[in-house]
Short mmCIF file of C-alpha atoms in Angstrom, two decimals:
data_model
loop_
_atom_site.label_atom_id
_atom_site.label_comp_id
_atom_site.label_asym_id
_atom_site.label_seq_id
_atom_site.Cartn_x
_atom_site.Cartn_y
_atom_site.Cartn_z
CA MET Y 247 -3.56 42.12 117.30
CA THR Y 248 -4.21 38.38 116.96
CA ALA Y 249 -1.75 35.89 118.36
CA PRO Y 250 0.32 33.99 115.79
CA ALA Y 251 -0.80 30.47 115.02
CA PRO Y 252 1.13 27.79 116.91
CA LEU Y 253 3.58 25.53 115.15
CA PRO Y 254 2.33 22.19 113.83
CA ALA Y 255 2.53 19.48 116.47
CA ASP Y 256 5.31 17.54 114.74
CA LEU Y 257 7.55 20.64 114.46
CA ASP Y 258 6.83 21.66 118.03
CA GLY Y 259 7.63 18.17 119.29
CA GLY Y 260 10.85 17.98 117.28
CA LEU Y 261 12.08 21.33 118.58
CA ARG Y 262 11.21 20.25 122.12
CA ARG Y 263 13.20 17.01 121.73
CA LEU Y 264 16.17 18.94 120.37
CA LYS Y 265 15.84 21.39 123.30
CA LEU Y 266 15.64 24.39 120.97
CA SER Y 267 13.40 26.33 123.30
CA ALA Y 268 14.16 29.79 121.91
CA ILE Y 269 13.39 28.71 118.32
CA ARG Y 270 10.21 26.97 119.45
CA ARG Y 271 9.12 30.13 121.28
CA LEU Y 272 9.98 32.64 118.53
CA ALA Y 273 9.23 30.67 115.34
CA PRO Y 274 5.45 31.34 115.13
CA GLU Y 275 5.90 35.14 115.26
CA LEU Y 276 8.97 35.11 113.01
CA LEU Y 277 7.11 33.07 110.39
CA ILE Y 278 4.54 35.86 110.10
CA THR Y 279 7.29 38.50 109.89
CA ALA Y 280 9.19 36.50 107.26
CA ARG Y 281 6.10 36.11 105.07
CA THR Y 282 5.14 39.79 105.43
CA GLN Y 283 8.61 41.13 104.70
CA ARG Y 284 9.47 38.41 102.21
CA TRP Y 285 12.61 37.20 103.92
CA ASN Y 286 14.71 34.69 102.04
CA PRO Y 287 15.09 31.29 103.77
CA GLU Y 288 18.70 31.93 104.81
CA GLU Y 289 17.76 35.15 106.64
CA PHE Y 290 14.90 33.42 108.43
CA LEU Y 291 17.11 30.51 109.49
CA ARG Y 292 19.93 32.83 110.58
CA THR Y 293 17.55 34.85 112.76
CA LEU Y 294 16.30 31.71 114.49
CA ILE Y 295 19.81 30.37 115.08
CA ASP Y 296 21.06 33.72 116.44
CA ALA Y 297 18.14 33.87 118.86
CA GLU Y 298 18.83 30.33 120.08
CA LEU Y 299 22.53 31.02 120.54
CA ALA Y 300 21.84 34.25 122.46
CA ALA Y 301 19.37 32.46 124.73
CA ARG Y 302 21.83 29.65 125.42
CA ASP Y 303 24.69 32.06 126.09
CA ALA Y 304 22.54 33.93 128.62
CA SER Y 305 21.45 30.67 130.27
CA ASN Y 306 25.03 29.41 130.48
CA ALA Y 307 26.21 32.73 131.93
CA ARG Y 308 23.54 32.50 134.64
CA ALA Y 309 24.62 28.94 135.43
CA ARG Y 310 28.30 29.94 135.61
CA MET Y 311 27.45 32.89 137.84
CA LYS Y 312 25.50 30.65 140.20
CA ALA Y 313 28.30 28.07 140.28
CA ALA Y 314 30.89 30.77 141.05
CA ALA Y 315 29.14 31.50 144.38
CA PHE Y 316 30.26 35.10 144.74
CA PRO Y 317 29.26 36.62 148.11
CA VAL Y 318 28.36 39.95 146.44
CA LEU Y 319 28.28 41.31 142.91
CA LYS Y 320 30.95 43.83 141.91
CA THR Y 321 31.80 44.98 138.41
CA ILE Y 322 34.88 46.43 136.75
CA GLU Y 323 32.89 49.57 135.87
CA GLU Y 324 32.22 50.17 139.57
CA PHE Y 325 35.91 49.92 140.47
CA ASP Y 326 37.52 53.34 140.85
CA VAL Y 327 40.99 52.80 139.42
CA ALA Y 328 42.03 56.42 140.01
CA ALA Y 329 41.26 56.15 143.74
CA SER Y 330 42.94 52.78 144.13
CA SER Y 331 46.64 51.96 144.40
CA ILE Y 332 46.51 49.59 141.41
CA PRO Y 333 48.41 51.10 138.45
CA LYS Y 334 46.15 51.75 135.49
CA ALA Y 335 48.34 49.76 133.11
CA THR Y 336 48.23 46.78 135.47
CA PHE Y 337 44.48 47.03 135.88
CA ASP Y 338 43.98 47.27 132.10
CA TYR Y 339 45.98 44.06 131.66
CA LEU Y 340 43.95 42.35 134.37
CA ALA Y 341 40.70 43.54 132.77
CA SER Y 342 41.81 42.09 129.42
CA LEU Y 343 41.69 38.61 131.05
CA GLU Y 344 44.79 37.54 129.13
CA TRP Y 345 46.32 36.32 132.39
CA ILE Y 346 43.49 33.81 132.79
CA ARG Y 347 44.13 32.32 129.36
CA ALA Y 348 47.85 32.21 130.20
CA ALA Y 349 47.18 30.43 133.55
CA GLU Y 350 48.83 33.24 135.51
CA ASN Y 351 47.90 34.34 139.03
CA TYR Y 352 46.67 37.67 140.35
CA CYS Y 353 47.76 38.31 143.94
CA ALA Y 354 46.39 41.34 145.80
CA VAL Y 355 48.02 42.06 149.16
CA GLY Y 356 47.22 44.95 151.46
CA PRO Y 357 45.15 46.26 154.38
CA ALA Y 358 41.38 46.03 154.67
CA GLY Y 359 39.20 48.24 152.49
CA THR Y 360 41.76 48.92 149.76
CA GLY Y 361 40.02 47.13 146.88
CA LYS Y 362 41.35 43.56 147.02
CA SER Y 363 38.03 41.73 147.20
CA HIS Y 364 36.32 44.20 144.85
CA SER Y 365 38.94 43.69 142.15
CA LEU Y 366 38.93 39.90 142.57
CA ILE Y 367 35.14 39.62 142.33
CA ALA Y 368 34.88 42.15 139.49
CA LEU Y 369 37.50 40.32 137.44
CA GLY Y 370 35.77 37.03 138.18
CA ILE Y 371 32.43 38.35 136.93
CA ALA Y 372 34.10 39.77 133.82
CA ALA Y 373 35.62 36.33 133.18
CA ILE Y 374 32.18 34.72 133.46
CA GLN Y 375 30.77 37.21 130.97
CA ALA Y 376 33.65 36.32 128.63
CA GLY Y 377 32.72 32.63 128.82
CA HIS Y 378 35.14 31.40 131.50
CA LYS Y 379 34.21 29.18 134.43
CA VAL Y 380 35.00 30.72 137.82
CA ARG Y 381 34.85 29.54 141.43
CA TYR Y 382 35.06 31.78 144.49
CA PHE Y 383 36.20 30.65 147.95
CA THR Y 384 37.52 32.20 151.08
CA ALA Y 385 40.64 30.38 152.23
CA ALA Y 386 38.68 28.87 155.12
CA GLU Y 387 35.95 27.60 152.77
CA LEU Y 388 38.48 26.06 150.40
CA VAL Y 389 40.33 24.24 153.18
CA GLU Y 390 37.02 23.04 154.62
CA THR Y 391 36.02 21.70 151.18
CA LEU Y 392 39.33 19.83 150.93
CA TYR Y 393 39.00 18.56 154.49
CA ARG Y 394 35.71 16.87 153.59
CA GLY Y 395 37.57 14.87 150.97
CA LEU Y 396 39.76 13.33 153.66
CA ALA Y 397 36.83 11.35 155.04
CA ASP Y 398 36.59 9.10 151.96
CA ASN Y 399 40.12 9.64 150.58
CA SER Y 400 38.80 11.72 147.67
CA VAL Y 401 40.93 14.86 148.01
CA GLY Y 402 42.48 14.33 144.60
CA ARG Y 403 39.08 14.03 142.98
CA VAL Y 404 37.82 17.13 144.79
CA ILE Y 405 40.82 19.14 143.58
CA GLU Y 406 40.34 17.99 140.00
CA ASN Y 407 36.67 18.99 140.13
CA LEU Y 408 37.62 22.45 141.38
CA LEU Y 409 40.22 22.80 138.64
CA ARG Y 410 37.57 22.45 135.98
CA ALA Y 411 37.13 26.18 136.46
CA ASP Y 412 39.40 28.48 134.48
CA LEU Y 413 39.83 30.87 137.42
CA ILE Y 414 39.69 30.02 141.13
CA VAL Y 415 39.48 33.02 143.47
CA ILE Y 416 40.79 32.48 147.02
CA ASP Y 417 40.05 35.49 149.20
CA GLU Y 418 40.86 36.26 152.85
CA VAL Y 419 44.03 34.16 152.89
CA GLY Y 420 45.55 34.33 156.37
CA PHE Y 421 42.45 35.51 158.25
CA ALA Y 422 42.70 32.39 160.39
CA PRO Y 423 45.80 30.26 161.06
CA LEU Y 424 45.88 26.79 159.52
CA ASP Y 425 46.90 23.58 161.20
CA ASP Y 426 49.40 21.21 159.59
CA THR Y 427 46.73 19.31 157.67
CA GLY Y 428 45.02 22.46 156.42
CA ALA Y 429 48.33 23.95 155.26
CA GLN Y 430 49.22 20.75 153.41
CA LEU Y 431 45.82 20.67 151.71
CA LEU Y 432 46.19 24.30 150.62
CA PHE Y 433 49.67 23.58 149.26
CA ARG Y 434 48.38 20.52 147.44
CA PHE Y 435 45.69 22.59 145.75
CA VAL Y 436 48.08 25.39 144.70
CA ALA Y 437 50.58 22.80 143.41
CA ALA Y 438 47.85 21.10 141.35
CA ALA Y 439 46.77 24.44 139.85
CA TYR Y 440 50.35 25.51 139.06
CA GLU Y 441 50.69 26.34 135.33
CA ARG Y 442 47.27 24.76 134.68
CA ARG Y 443 44.73 27.23 136.02
CA ALA Y 444 44.67 30.92 136.99
CA LEU Y 445 44.33 31.79 140.67
CA GLY Y 446 43.14 35.03 142.23
CA ILE Y 447 44.54 35.55 145.74
CA GLY Y 448 43.57 38.18 148.32
CA SER Y 449 45.38 38.55 151.64
CA HIS Y 450 46.09 41.11 154.37
CA TRP Y 451 49.53 39.63 155.03
CA PRO Y 452 52.68 40.50 153.05
CA PHE Y 453 54.29 37.41 151.60
CA ASP Y 454 57.23 37.54 154.01
CA GLN Y 455 54.75 37.14 156.90
CA TRP Y 456 52.80 34.14 155.62
CA GLY Y 457 54.58 32.08 158.23
CA ARG Y 458 52.17 33.66 160.73
CA PHE Y 459 49.31 31.45 159.56
CA LEU Y 460 51.21 28.57 157.92
CA PRO Y 461 52.72 26.35 160.62
CA GLU Y 462 55.74 25.17 158.62
CA ASP Y 463 58.17 27.57 156.96
CA THR Y 464 58.98 25.00 154.28
CA THR Y 465 55.28 24.79 153.36
CA ALA Y 466 55.04 28.57 153.10
CA VAL Y 467 58.17 28.79 150.94
CA SER Y 468 57.06 25.99 148.60
CA LEU Y 469 53.56 27.41 148.28
CA LEU Y 470 54.76 30.93 147.51
CA ASP Y 471 57.35 29.60 145.07
CA ARG Y 472 54.58 28.12 142.90
CA LEU Y 473 52.13 30.92 143.50
CA LEU Y 474 54.46 33.77 142.54
CA HIS Y 475 56.28 32.17 139.60
CA HIS Y 476 53.68 33.31 137.05
CA SER Y 477 51.95 36.07 138.95
CA ILE Y 478 50.79 39.68 138.77
CA VAL Y 479 51.37 41.04 142.28
CA VAL Y 480 49.57 44.19 143.42
CA VAL Y 481 50.25 45.73 146.84
CA THR Y 482 47.23 47.82 147.77
CA GLU Y 483 47.54 50.64 150.28
CA GLY Y 484 45.80 53.72 151.57
CA GLU Y 485 42.81 54.41 153.79
CA SER Y 486 39.89 52.01 153.85
CA PHE Y 487 37.18 53.10 151.42
CA ARG Y 488 34.62 51.84 153.96
CA MET Y 489 35.87 54.35 156.51
CA LYS Y 490 35.70 57.09 153.89
CA GLN Y 491 32.10 56.22 153.11
CA ALA Y 492 31.27 56.12 156.81
CA ARG Y 493 32.52 59.70 157.26
CA THR Y 494 30.39 60.98 154.38
CA ARG Y 495 27.13 59.85 155.93
CA THR Y 496 24.76 62.61 157.04
CA PRO Y 497 25.03 63.86 160.65
CA ALA Y 498 21.42 62.88 161.36
CA ARG Y 499 22.02 59.33 160.24
CA LEU Y 500 25.18 59.15 162.30
CA THR Y 501 23.37 60.54 165.35
CA ARG Y 502 20.62 57.93 165.06
CA ALA Y 503 23.22 55.20 164.63
CA VAL Y 504 25.21 56.37 167.68
CA TRP Y 505 22.15 56.60 169.93
CA SER Y 506 20.89 53.24 168.74
CA SER Y 507 24.29 51.66 169.42
CA CYS Y 508 24.49 53.28 172.86
CA ALA Y 509 21.01 52.03 173.77
CA THR Y 510 21.86 48.52 172.64
CA VAL Y 511 25.18 48.48 174.50
CA THR Y 512 23.58 49.89 177.67
CA ALA Y 513 20.79 47.33 177.64
CA ARG Y 514 23.16 44.43 177.01
CA ALA Y 515 25.60 45.58 179.67
CA ALA Y 516 22.83 46.00 182.23
CA ALA Y 517 21.35 42.61 181.43
CA ALA Y 518 24.75 40.92 181.73
CA TYR Y 519 25.46 42.72 185.01
CA LEU Y 520 22.13 41.76 186.56
CA GLU Y 521 22.41 38.18 185.37
CA SER Y 522 25.82 37.81 187.00
CA HIS Y 523 24.50 39.28 190.30
CA LEU Y 524 21.15 37.52 190.63
CA ASP Y 525 22.12 35.84 193.91
CA ILE Y 526 23.11 39.19 195.42
CA ILE Y 527 19.87 40.83 194.23
CA ALA Y 528 17.78 38.01 195.65
CA ALA Y 529 19.55 38.27 199.01
CA ALA Y 530 19.06 42.02 199.10
CA LEU Y 531 15.37 41.79 198.29
CA ARG Y 532 14.85 39.35 201.13
CA VAL Y 533 15.99 41.96 203.65
CA THR Y 534 12.88 43.30 205.38
CA ALA Y 535 12.06 46.96 205.68
CA HIS Y 536 12.37 46.65 209.44
CA ASP Y 537 15.89 45.23 209.24
CA GLN Y 538 16.87 47.95 206.83
CA ARG Y 539 15.71 50.64 209.26
CA GLN Y 540 17.30 48.98 212.28
CA ARG Y 541 20.61 47.91 210.74
CA LEU Y 542 21.32 50.08 207.72
CA GLY Y 543 19.29 53.19 208.07
CA SER Y 544 16.75 54.61 205.65
CA TYR Y 545 17.61 54.50 201.91
CA ASP Y 546 15.77 55.86 198.93
CA LEU Y 547 15.93 53.21 196.15
CA ARG Y 548 13.96 55.24 193.63
CA LEU Y 549 17.17 56.64 192.14
CA PRO Y 550 19.80 54.72 190.16
CA TYR Y 551 22.22 55.45 193.01
CA LEU Y 552 21.98 55.51 196.84
CA THR Y 553 20.84 58.52 198.88
CA ARG Y 554 21.30 58.18 202.63
CA HIS Y 555 19.57 60.46 205.12
CA ARG Y 556 21.95 62.63 207.07
CA ARG Y 557 20.49 61.66 210.47
CA MET Y 558 21.69 58.05 210.04
CA GLN Y 559 25.14 58.94 208.80
CA THR Y 560 26.94 58.24 212.08
CA ASP Y 561 25.63 54.73 212.79
CA MET Y 562 25.64 53.12 209.30
CA PRO Y 563 27.54 49.80 209.50
CA GLN Y 564 30.52 49.60 207.14
CA ASN Y 565 29.62 46.30 205.44
CA PRO Y 566 30.85 46.31 201.82
CA ARG Y 567 28.75 43.29 200.77
CA THR Y 568 25.55 44.78 202.18
CA THR Y 569 26.30 48.13 200.59
CA HIS Y 570 26.92 46.41 197.25
CA MET Y 571 23.60 44.56 197.55
CA LEU Y 572 21.72 47.78 198.00
CA GLU Y 573 23.61 49.46 195.18
CA THR Y 574 22.65 46.57 192.93
CA CYS Y 575 19.01 46.89 193.96
CA ALA Y 576 19.16 50.60 193.25
CA LEU Y 577 20.61 49.92 189.81
CA TYR Y 578 17.85 47.38 189.15
CA ARG Y 579 15.15 49.83 190.19
CA GLY Y 580 16.63 52.55 188.01
CA LEU Y 581 16.80 50.27 184.97
CA THR Y 582 13.23 49.04 185.41
CA ARG Y 583 12.06 52.64 185.39
CA GLY Y 584 13.44 53.05 181.85
CA TRP Y 585 16.87 54.37 182.71
#
């Protein structure tokens, strides 16, 4: 099959200047199809315009997804509503995205592993696919972003730039306590978004305990007052789905993981112990074999513990530091032999 003839140079240049890349790419082949099947001009033009719109929609969706900066990708289809504590009617309303258009907030509160982050990210991705702009932050990242605006007195401009998004997701609220400045910046952001933009909030802490990470009670009360006024609140509960998945792993995989963890912990513990006792080990190794026989008796350091010959039992000096030195040397010997 021969390749279609390229467009005339003037048409190709005009389409390039107009940034109609999809039409410029598809027009040569569609011209052949239109002539063969005797399309009318309107059908040909409609096909080209539909292709350009589809290409631009896909490109814009990719740009919005990149700008959202999600840590992982989760979808609504992957979310198991039946296994979660979110009522189906509530989840259906959230999935409709009407709350975003109404500038309402979605607040998910509950223990780890109960679907808070999954639902927030999945709803954010669904909003992007529906044409909305979304930004994702952890609470620490958001406060850090606002802190950077303090250097040049541009906090207001930073907040306005963030509020260009239709939905701002703030996850892990309360993981770390905030100082006075951080709490004020967070309040300032929530107050600016109030009744203007939708917020998605995820936190381990019940609302009555937000004073644990907000230093001033008045700040916590004022923040929650604006946050909860137009809000869909979901309290998640139940066992962590991560723990459930961990228990379903195969025994062989678990065995390998346990032995690997034990080996790592043993090696790290031994290295830390030896490093903290290097002076004692060096002193012990400087003891000559003659002094050991004369003062301490005969010891077998081939084992990871001490073995003293019975014949020297009665005259061994009771020196705790010397005994500890030899025990350390024995441990070192045992470890170097692959213990």
